[in-house]
Every structure is written in structure tokens, then in C-alpha cells.
Short mmCIF file of C-alpha atoms in Angstrom, two decimals:
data_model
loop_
_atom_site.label_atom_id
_atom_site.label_comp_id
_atom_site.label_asym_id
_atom_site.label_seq_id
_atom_site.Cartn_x
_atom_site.Cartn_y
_atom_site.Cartn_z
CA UNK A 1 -23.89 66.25 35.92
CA UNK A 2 -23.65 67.02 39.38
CA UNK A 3 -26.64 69.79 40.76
CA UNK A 4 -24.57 72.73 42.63
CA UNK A 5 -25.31 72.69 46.08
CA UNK A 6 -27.00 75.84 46.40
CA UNK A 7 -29.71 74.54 43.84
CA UNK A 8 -30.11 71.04 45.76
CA UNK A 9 -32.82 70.28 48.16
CA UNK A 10 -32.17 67.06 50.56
CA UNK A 11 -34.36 64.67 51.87
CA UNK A 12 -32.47 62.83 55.11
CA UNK A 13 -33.41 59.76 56.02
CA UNK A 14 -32.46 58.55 59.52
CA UNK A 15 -32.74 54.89 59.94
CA UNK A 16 -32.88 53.54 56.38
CA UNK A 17 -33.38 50.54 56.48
CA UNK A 18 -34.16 47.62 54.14
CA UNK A 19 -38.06 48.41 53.99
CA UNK A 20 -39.81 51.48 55.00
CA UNK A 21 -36.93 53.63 55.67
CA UNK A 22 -35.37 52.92 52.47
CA UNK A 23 -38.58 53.35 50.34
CA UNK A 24 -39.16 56.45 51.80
CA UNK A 25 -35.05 57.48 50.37
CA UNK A 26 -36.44 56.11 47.06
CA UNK A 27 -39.52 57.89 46.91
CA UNK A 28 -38.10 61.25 47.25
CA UNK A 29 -34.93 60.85 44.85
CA UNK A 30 -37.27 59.83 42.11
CA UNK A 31 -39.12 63.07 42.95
CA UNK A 32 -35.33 64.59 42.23
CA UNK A 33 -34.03 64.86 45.90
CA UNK A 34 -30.69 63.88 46.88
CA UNK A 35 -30.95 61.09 49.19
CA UNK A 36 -29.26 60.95 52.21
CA UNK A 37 -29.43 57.89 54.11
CA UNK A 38 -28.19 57.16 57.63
CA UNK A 39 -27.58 53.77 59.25
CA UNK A 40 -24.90 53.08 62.57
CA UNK A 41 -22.90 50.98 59.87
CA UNK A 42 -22.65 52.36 56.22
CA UNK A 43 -21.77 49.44 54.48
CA UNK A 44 -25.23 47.95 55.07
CA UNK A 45 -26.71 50.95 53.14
CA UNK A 46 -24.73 50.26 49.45
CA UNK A 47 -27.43 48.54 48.65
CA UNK A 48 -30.27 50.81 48.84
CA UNK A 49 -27.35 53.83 47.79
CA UNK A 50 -26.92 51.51 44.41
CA UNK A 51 -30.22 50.92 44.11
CA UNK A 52 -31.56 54.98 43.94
CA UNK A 53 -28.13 55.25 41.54
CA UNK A 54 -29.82 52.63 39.05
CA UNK A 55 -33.12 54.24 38.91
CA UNK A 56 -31.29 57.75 38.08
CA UNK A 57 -31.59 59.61 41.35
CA UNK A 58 -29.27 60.80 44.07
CA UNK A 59 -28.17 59.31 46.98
CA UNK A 60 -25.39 59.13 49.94
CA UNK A 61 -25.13 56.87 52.99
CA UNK A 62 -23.69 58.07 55.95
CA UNK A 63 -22.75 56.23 59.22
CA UNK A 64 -24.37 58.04 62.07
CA UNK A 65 -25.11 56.90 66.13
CA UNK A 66 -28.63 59.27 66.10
CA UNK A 67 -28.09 59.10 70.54
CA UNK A 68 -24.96 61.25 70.01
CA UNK A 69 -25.76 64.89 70.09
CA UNK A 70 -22.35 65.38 68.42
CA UNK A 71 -22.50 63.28 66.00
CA UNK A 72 -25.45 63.92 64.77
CA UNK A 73 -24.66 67.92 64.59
CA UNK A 74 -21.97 67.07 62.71
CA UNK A 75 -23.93 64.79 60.05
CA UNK A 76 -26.07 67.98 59.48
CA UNK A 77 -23.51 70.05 59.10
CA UNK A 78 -21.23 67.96 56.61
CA UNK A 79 -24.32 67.33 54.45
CA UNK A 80 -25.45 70.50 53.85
CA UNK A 81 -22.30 71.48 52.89
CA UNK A 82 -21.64 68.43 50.77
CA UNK A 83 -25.11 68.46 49.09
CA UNK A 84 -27.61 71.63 49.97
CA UNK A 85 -30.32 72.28 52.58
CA UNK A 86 -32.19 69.68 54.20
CA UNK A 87 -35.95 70.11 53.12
CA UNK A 88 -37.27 66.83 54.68
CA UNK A 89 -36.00 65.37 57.70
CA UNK A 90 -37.51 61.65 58.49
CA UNK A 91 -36.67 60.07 61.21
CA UNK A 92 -37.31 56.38 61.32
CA UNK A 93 -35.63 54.42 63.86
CA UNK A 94 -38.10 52.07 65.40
CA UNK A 95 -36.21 49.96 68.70
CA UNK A 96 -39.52 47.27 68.44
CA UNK A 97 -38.30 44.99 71.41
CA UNK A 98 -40.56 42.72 73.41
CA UNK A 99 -40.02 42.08 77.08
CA UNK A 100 -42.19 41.43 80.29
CA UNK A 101 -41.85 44.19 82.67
CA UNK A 102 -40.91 41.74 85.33
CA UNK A 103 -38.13 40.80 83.16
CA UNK A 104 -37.01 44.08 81.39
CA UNK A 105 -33.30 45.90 82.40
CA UNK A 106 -32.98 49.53 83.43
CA UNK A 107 -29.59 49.42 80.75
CA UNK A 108 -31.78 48.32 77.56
CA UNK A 109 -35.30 50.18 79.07
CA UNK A 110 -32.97 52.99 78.58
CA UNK A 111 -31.15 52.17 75.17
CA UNK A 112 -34.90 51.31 73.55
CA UNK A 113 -35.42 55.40 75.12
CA UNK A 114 -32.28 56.24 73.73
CA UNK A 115 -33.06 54.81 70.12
CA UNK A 116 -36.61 55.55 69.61
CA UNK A 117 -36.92 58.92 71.88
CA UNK A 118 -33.78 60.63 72.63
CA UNK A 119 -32.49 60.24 69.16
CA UNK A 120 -35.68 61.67 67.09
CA UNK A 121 -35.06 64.79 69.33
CA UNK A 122 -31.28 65.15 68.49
CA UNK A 123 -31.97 64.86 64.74
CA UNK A 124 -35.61 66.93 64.69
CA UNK A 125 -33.79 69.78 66.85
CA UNK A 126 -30.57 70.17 64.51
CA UNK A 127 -33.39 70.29 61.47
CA UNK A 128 -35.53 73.08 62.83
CA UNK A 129 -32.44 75.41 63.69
CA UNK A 130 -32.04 74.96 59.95
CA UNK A 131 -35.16 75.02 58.63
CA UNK A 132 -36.50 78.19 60.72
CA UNK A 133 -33.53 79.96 59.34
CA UNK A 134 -34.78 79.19 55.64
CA UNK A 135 -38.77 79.76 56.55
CA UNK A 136 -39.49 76.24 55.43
CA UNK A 137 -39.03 72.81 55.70
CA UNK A 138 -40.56 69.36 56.89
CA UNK A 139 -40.07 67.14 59.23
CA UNK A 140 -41.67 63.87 59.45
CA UNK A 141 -41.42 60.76 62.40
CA UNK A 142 -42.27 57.32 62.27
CA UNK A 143 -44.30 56.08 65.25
CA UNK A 144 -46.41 52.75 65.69
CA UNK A 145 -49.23 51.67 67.57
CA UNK A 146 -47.12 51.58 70.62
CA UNK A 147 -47.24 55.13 70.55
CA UNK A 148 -50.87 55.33 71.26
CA UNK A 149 -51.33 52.12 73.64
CA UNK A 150 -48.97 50.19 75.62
CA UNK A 151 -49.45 46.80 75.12
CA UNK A 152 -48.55 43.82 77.60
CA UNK A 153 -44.50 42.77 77.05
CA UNK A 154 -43.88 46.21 75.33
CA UNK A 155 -43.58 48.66 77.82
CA UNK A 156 -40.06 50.30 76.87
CA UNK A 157 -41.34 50.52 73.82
CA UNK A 158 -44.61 51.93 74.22
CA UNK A 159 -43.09 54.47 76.73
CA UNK A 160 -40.25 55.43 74.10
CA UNK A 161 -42.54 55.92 71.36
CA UNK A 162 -45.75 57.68 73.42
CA UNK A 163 -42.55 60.15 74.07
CA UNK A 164 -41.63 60.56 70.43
CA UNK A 165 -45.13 61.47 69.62
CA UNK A 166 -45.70 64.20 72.77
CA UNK A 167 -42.02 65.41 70.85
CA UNK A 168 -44.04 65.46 67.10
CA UNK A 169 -47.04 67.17 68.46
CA UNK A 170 -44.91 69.93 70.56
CA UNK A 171 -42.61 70.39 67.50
CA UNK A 172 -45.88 70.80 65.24
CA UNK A 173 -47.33 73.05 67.67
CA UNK A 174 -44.23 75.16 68.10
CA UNK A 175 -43.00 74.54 64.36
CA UNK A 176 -46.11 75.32 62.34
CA UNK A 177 -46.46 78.52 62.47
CA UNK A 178 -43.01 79.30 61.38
CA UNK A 179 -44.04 77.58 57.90
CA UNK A 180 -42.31 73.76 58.95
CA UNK A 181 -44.45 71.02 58.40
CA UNK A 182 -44.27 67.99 61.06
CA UNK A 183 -46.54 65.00 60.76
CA UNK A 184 -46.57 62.21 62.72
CA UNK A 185 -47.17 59.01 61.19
CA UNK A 186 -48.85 55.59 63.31
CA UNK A 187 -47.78 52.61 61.59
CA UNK A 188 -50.33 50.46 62.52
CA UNK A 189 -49.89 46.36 61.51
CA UNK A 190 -46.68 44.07 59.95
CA UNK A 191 -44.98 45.42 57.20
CA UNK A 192 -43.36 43.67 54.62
CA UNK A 193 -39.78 42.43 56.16
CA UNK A 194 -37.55 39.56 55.91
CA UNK A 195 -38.52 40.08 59.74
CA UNK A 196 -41.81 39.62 59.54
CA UNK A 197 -41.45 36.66 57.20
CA UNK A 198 -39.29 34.75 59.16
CA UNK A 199 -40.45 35.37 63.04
CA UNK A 200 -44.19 35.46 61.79
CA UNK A 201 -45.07 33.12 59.00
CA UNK A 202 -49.02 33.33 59.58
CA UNK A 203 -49.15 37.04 59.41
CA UNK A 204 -46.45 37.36 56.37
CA UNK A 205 -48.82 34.62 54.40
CA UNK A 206 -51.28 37.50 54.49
CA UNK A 207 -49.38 39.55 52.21
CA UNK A 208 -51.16 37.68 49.41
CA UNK A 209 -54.41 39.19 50.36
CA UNK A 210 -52.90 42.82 50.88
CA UNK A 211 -52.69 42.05 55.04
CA UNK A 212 -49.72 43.37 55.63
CA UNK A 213 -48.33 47.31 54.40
CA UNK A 214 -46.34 47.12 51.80
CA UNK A 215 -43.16 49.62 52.67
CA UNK A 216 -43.67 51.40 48.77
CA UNK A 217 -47.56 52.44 49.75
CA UNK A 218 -46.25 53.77 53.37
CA UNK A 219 -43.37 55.78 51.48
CA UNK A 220 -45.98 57.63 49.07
CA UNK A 221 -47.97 58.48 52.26
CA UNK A 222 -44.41 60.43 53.77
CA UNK A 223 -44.63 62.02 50.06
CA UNK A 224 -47.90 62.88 50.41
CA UNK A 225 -47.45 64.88 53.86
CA UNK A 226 -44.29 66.28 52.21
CA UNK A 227 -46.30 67.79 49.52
CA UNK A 228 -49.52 69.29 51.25
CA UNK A 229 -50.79 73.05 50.74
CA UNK A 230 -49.78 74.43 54.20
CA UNK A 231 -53.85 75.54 54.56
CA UNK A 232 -54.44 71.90 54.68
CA UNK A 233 -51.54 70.11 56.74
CA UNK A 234 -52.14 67.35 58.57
CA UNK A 235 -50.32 66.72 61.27
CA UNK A 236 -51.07 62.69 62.29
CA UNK A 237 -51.61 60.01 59.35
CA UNK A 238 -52.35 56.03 60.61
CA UNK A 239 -51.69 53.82 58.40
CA UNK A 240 -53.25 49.92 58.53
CA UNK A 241 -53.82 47.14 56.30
CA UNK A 242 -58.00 47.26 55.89
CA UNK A 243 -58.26 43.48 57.61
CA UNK A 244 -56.21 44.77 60.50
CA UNK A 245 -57.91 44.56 64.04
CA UNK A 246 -58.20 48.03 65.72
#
């Protein structure tokens, strides 16, 4: 049986992907939130949709381009009205794409901005209107070790995602006392990918001895924040496998 609604809480994921992103849907359908799940091309997300189905919980994919401020105000809108308030916004869109600087493009310096930045405003904005309305609500971003240094060859991305975290820690700032939680979460080392496996065989062979984050164990850390007495919130949670170098 279908919950009304008005009785449904949501938990949007934007940028589910094959590992983290869609662990982190999982993870908070089996704790009886409806799933939404957001990709630029829907049919790559039946699988994780199916997937939630078979273990019993709730979930819907929806094709969304997070840099369009109209698009994306319209995927909030048509979900809460399909499915009930969105309690937990996480966005997850990483843009991880090496380049020297004496090499790198104004056109994709801007599109990693785009992706990584500009997007987890659109989508945190069009969640606090909501939440602040309702008095509650969390909001949770992805970031990486880029976001803390920029290393050599990364420098779009390390730019993009220093900005995403100055966003987080403004938001938290601004968004805390009005009873939303917002965390910001460094993902520190590989995680478990087909991407990983393939581009870095060496590191991926570590998985064996628990070197690499396993996407499941990151997920129950997003539940974790989710679930925090608000006279104990953190706001920034690094994650790292214990033999990684930092």
C-alpha cells in the first residue's frame, strides 16, 4: 500500500550514482524513506530504483540537469507533490577531473564549477525555502579532499569543491538556528568503484585489507548526521580508510 503523501518524508538524492550516491538512497529507504534519486539520464538509475524495490523500500528516479535553476525548482516541486516533504536533501555530484593548469579550458574550468559548485547551491537553496517553512530538515553535501587542499593537476576541482564547502559552512551557519541540520562530509581516499578498479588496480587491490571506503560504511555515516540530537550536531565528518596517508 501506497503511504499518503502528507504522511511521507523524502530523502533526495542528487547524483546517485552506482556507489556512494546510491548507498546513501538505500540507506534511508530501509530506514522507511521514499527514495528519490536524481541522475542527468534516468534510465541509468533502474537499477538502483529496482534494487531499493527488492529490499521493500521506496524509491523514484528522476532525470534532472542540477546547473539549471529551472529545472531543478521544478524537480522539487513535482516531488513533493508526488511523494511528501523533502526531509534530507544530499547532494552528491562530485566532477573529479584531472588537468594541468597549463593545460586546463576556461569552457570545462567552468562546467567542473558548474557541476560541483553552482549546482549544490541550486538544489541546497530550493531545500531550505522548504525546509524553513516546516522548522526542520537536513541537508547534507559530499565534498573530498580537494575541498580542503588543492593538489597539483586538480585545480578546477579543488576550486569547485573549496566553494561548495564555504556554501555548507554559510548554509550551516545561517541554517542552524532555524532547526536545519547541514553537515559537510570530506571524503578522504578511493572508494569502491568500477572506476577505481579499472583506472587504479594497485589502490583497488587494497580493498582486501579494508584500504579503500566501502560506499555502504560512508552511507551509514550520512545516516548518522541525519539522525543526531540537534544539541550535538556536527557540522563536518572526514571520512578515510585507517592506512590512508594524511
Amino acid at each position: 500500500m501506497t503511504t499518503p503523501a502528507s504522511q511521507s518524508k523524502v530523502a533526495l538524492v542528487i547524483g546517485a550514482g552506482d556507489s556512494t550516491g546510491g548507498a546513501i538512497a538505500r540507506r534511508f529507504a530501509k530506514e522507511g524513506f521514499i527514495a528519490c534519486v536524481t541522475r542527468r539520464s534516468a534510465d541509468k538509475l533502474q537499477p538502483l530504483v529496482d534494487s531499493i524495490h527488492a529490499e521493500g523500500g521506496q524509491a523514484f528516479g528522476y532525470a534532472s540537469d542540477a546547473r539549471k535553476e529551472d529545472d531543478v525548482a521544478a524537480l522539487f516541486t513535482q516531488i513533493e507533490a508526488e511523494h511528501g516533504p523533502i526531509e534530507v536533501m544530499v547532494f552528491n555530484i562530485g566532477a573529479n577531473v584531472p588537468c594541468s593548469i597549463l593545460e586546463e579550458t576556461a569552457r570545462k574550468y567552468f562546467k567542473i564549477w558548474e557541476m560541483a559548485c553552482l549546482s549544490g547551491f541550486l538544489n541546497a537553496q530550493q531545500a531550505a525555502r522548504r525546509m524553513v517553512k516546516r522548522g526542520r530538515g537536513t541537508i547534507l553535501f559530499t565534498g573530498a579532499t580537494a575541498g580542503l587542499r588543492g593538489s597539483a593537476n586538480f585545480a578546477a576541482f579543488a576550486g569547485a569543491k573549496h566553494a561548495l564547502r564555504a556554501l555548507a559552512q554559510s548554509m550551516a551557519r545561517e541554517l542552524g538556528p532555524q532547526n536545519i541540520h547541514v553537515a559537510h562530509v570530506v571524503v578522504d581516499g578511493a572508494i569502491d568503484t568500477d572506476f577505481i578498479r579499472t583506472s587504479f588496480p594497485e589502490r583497488y587491490a587494497l580493498k582486501d585489507q579494508d584500504g579503500i571506503l566501502n560506499p555502504d560504511h560512508i552511507a551509514e555515516n550520512y545516516w548518522y548526521l541525519h539522525s543526531q540530537p540537534r544539541d550535538a550536531w556536527t557540522f563536518e565528518l572526514d571520512l578515510r580508510p585507517y592506512m590512508e596517508r594524511w
